């Protein structure tokens, strides 16, 4: 999958496009094909090294806001189905 990652603390110039392996959803998780995402103030502070990212996400990839479509569902995930649109 394509990601924008933080290469070091700084401004927009420290963001780089990269490829990562497709994640596999855990038993209670869903996998979402992202169609749109955004950066908010916390993300911009994270890029500058002034705000810690949540512990349960990749530490070098900003952007927790997104919209897309569920493409895989873990065996115990009950709230969503493949094809659901989420944001």
PDB file of C-alpha atoms in Angstrom:
ATOM      1  CA  UNK A   1       0.000   0.000   0.000  1.00  0.00           C
ATOM      2  CA  UNK A   2       1.104   3.590  -0.497  1.00  0.00           C
ATOM      3  CA  UNK A   3       1.884   5.774   2.522  1.00  0.00           C
ATOM      4  CA  UNK A   4       3.274   9.193   3.236  1.00  0.00           C
ATOM      5  CA  UNK A   5       5.846   8.850   5.985  1.00  0.00           C
ATOM      6  CA  UNK A   6       7.791  11.193   8.228  1.00  0.00           C
ATOM      7  CA  UNK A   7      11.529  10.833   7.532  1.00  0.00           C
ATOM      8  CA  UNK A   8      12.601  13.126  10.402  1.00  0.00           C
ATOM      9  CA  UNK A   9      11.026  15.980  12.387  1.00  0.00           C
ATOM     10  CA  UNK A  10      10.470  19.117  10.323  1.00  0.00           C
ATOM     11  CA  UNK A  11       8.153  20.754   7.835  1.00  0.00           C
ATOM     12  CA  UNK A  12       6.462  19.406   4.700  1.00  0.00           C
ATOM     13  CA  UNK A  13       9.857  18.688   3.122  1.00  0.00           C
ATOM     14  CA  UNK A  14      10.380  15.724   5.515  1.00  0.00           C
ATOM     15  CA  UNK A  15       7.354  13.831   4.141  1.00  0.00           C
ATOM     16  CA  UNK A  16       8.108  11.079   1.619  1.00  0.00           C
ATOM     17  CA  UNK A  17       5.990   8.665  -0.392  1.00  0.00           C
ATOM     18  CA  UNK A  18       6.672   5.020   0.383  1.00  0.00           C
ATOM     19  CA  UNK A  19       5.285   1.501  -0.093  1.00  0.00           C
ATOM     20  CA  UNK A  20       4.344  -0.801   2.788  1.00  0.00           C
ATOM     21  CA  UNK A  21       2.983  -4.353   2.852  1.00  0.00           C
ATOM     22  CA  UNK A  22      -0.810  -4.663   2.919  1.00  0.00           C
ATOM     23  CA  UNK A  23      -1.878  -5.126   6.548  1.00  0.00           C
ATOM     24  CA  UNK A  24      -3.921  -8.158   7.560  1.00  0.00           C
ATOM     25  CA  UNK A  25      -6.812  -7.338   9.894  1.00  0.00           C
ATOM     26  CA  UNK A  26      -6.676  -8.860  13.369  1.00  0.00           C
ATOM     27  CA  UNK A  27      -9.612 -10.827  14.791  1.00  0.00           C
ATOM     28  CA  UNK A  28     -11.523  -7.693  15.868  1.00  0.00           C
ATOM     29  CA  UNK A  29     -10.340  -5.400  13.064  1.00  0.00           C
ATOM     30  CA  UNK A  30     -11.426  -4.287   9.629  1.00  0.00           C
ATOM     31  CA  UNK A  31      -9.224  -3.299   6.696  1.00  0.00           C
ATOM     32  CA  UNK A  32     -10.235  -0.151   4.830  1.00  0.00           C
ATOM     33  CA  UNK A  33      -9.272   0.874   1.292  1.00  0.00           C
ATOM     34  CA  UNK A  34      -8.717   4.585   1.853  1.00  0.00           C
ATOM     35  CA  UNK A  35     -10.246   6.869  -0.779  1.00  0.00           C
ATOM     36  CA  UNK A  36      -9.481  10.185   0.959  1.00  0.00           C
ATOM     37  CA  UNK A  37      -7.485  11.279   3.994  1.00  0.00           C
ATOM     38  CA  UNK A  38      -6.599  14.503   5.736  1.00  0.00           C
ATOM     39  CA  UNK A  39      -3.983  15.927   8.038  1.00  0.00           C
ATOM     40  CA  UNK A  40      -5.154  17.861  11.078  1.00  0.00           C
ATOM     41  CA  UNK A  41      -3.312  20.051  13.584  1.00  0.00           C
ATOM     42  CA  UNK A  42      -2.151  17.051  15.650  1.00  0.00           C
ATOM     43  CA  UNK A  43      -0.714  15.425  12.503  1.00  0.00           C
ATOM     44  CA  UNK A  44       1.179  18.601  11.591  1.00  0.00           C
ATOM     45  CA  UNK A  45       2.583  18.788  15.123  1.00  0.00           C
ATOM     46  CA  UNK A  46       3.555  15.106  14.831  1.00  0.00           C
ATOM     47  CA  UNK A  47       5.475  15.884  11.618  1.00  0.00           C
ATOM     48  CA  UNK A  48       7.358  18.612  13.493  1.00  0.00           C
ATOM     49  CA  UNK A  49       8.165  16.184  16.338  1.00  0.00           C
ATOM     50  CA  UNK A  50       6.085  18.180  18.838  1.00  0.00           C
ATOM     51  CA  UNK A  51       3.218  15.716  19.403  1.00  0.00           C
ATOM     52  CA  UNK A  52       3.349  11.953  19.955  1.00  0.00           C
ATOM     53  CA  UNK A  53       1.342   9.693  17.624  1.00  0.00           C
ATOM     54  CA  UNK A  54      -1.043   7.156  19.167  1.00  0.00           C
ATOM     55  CA  UNK A  55       0.810   4.035  20.306  1.00  0.00           C
ATOM     56  CA  UNK A  56      -1.256   1.548  18.286  1.00  0.00           C
ATOM     57  CA  UNK A  57      -0.481   2.992  14.833  1.00  0.00           C
ATOM     58  CA  UNK A  58       2.708   3.227  12.724  1.00  0.00           C
ATOM     59  CA  UNK A  59       4.797   5.932  14.371  1.00  0.00           C
ATOM     60  CA  UNK A  60       6.068   7.451  11.111  1.00  0.00           C
ATOM     61  CA  UNK A  61       2.747   7.732   9.195  1.00  0.00           C
ATOM     62  CA  UNK A  62       0.551  10.748   9.978  1.00  0.00           C
ATOM     63  CA  UNK A  63      -3.128  11.009   9.140  1.00  0.00           C
ATOM     64  CA  UNK A  64      -5.735   9.320  11.319  1.00  0.00           C
ATOM     65  CA  UNK A  65      -8.694  10.844   9.469  1.00  0.00           C
ATOM     66  CA  UNK A  66      -9.858   8.996   6.385  1.00  0.00           C
ATOM     67  CA  UNK A  67     -12.824   7.800   4.359  1.00  0.00           C
ATOM     68  CA  UNK A  68     -13.042   4.610   2.362  1.00  0.00           C
ATOM     69  CA  UNK A  69     -14.524   1.166   1.939  1.00  0.00           C
ATOM     70  CA  UNK A  70     -14.178  -1.951   4.106  1.00  0.00           C
ATOM     71  CA  UNK A  71     -12.310  -4.611   2.090  1.00  0.00           C
ATOM     72  CA  UNK A  72     -11.637  -7.251   4.780  1.00  0.00           C
ATOM     73  CA  UNK A  73     -13.152  -8.118   8.153  1.00  0.00           C
ATOM     74  CA  UNK A  74     -11.590 -10.075  11.034  1.00  0.00           C
ATOM     75  CA  UNK A  75     -13.534 -13.130  12.237  1.00  0.00           C
ATOM     76  CA  UNK A  76     -14.776 -11.436  15.430  1.00  0.00           C
ATOM     77  CA  UNK A  77     -15.489  -8.005  13.931  1.00  0.00           C
ATOM     78  CA  UNK A  78     -19.268  -7.672  13.883  1.00  0.00           C
ATOM     79  CA  UNK A  79     -20.014  -4.000  13.310  1.00  0.00           C
ATOM     80  CA  UNK A  80     -18.955  -3.714   9.656  1.00  0.00           C
ATOM     81  CA  UNK A  81     -19.136  -5.828   6.505  1.00  0.00           C
ATOM     82  CA  UNK A  82     -17.054  -5.880   3.329  1.00  0.00           C
ATOM     83  CA  UNK A  83     -18.361  -3.094   1.090  1.00  0.00           C
ATOM     84  CA  UNK A  84     -19.416  -0.765   3.923  1.00  0.00           C
ATOM     85  CA  UNK A  85     -18.374   2.837   3.388  1.00  0.00           C
ATOM     86  CA  UNK A  86     -16.698   4.301   6.471  1.00  0.00           C
ATOM     87  CA  UNK A  87     -15.098   7.508   7.662  1.00  0.00           C
TER      88      UNK A  87
END
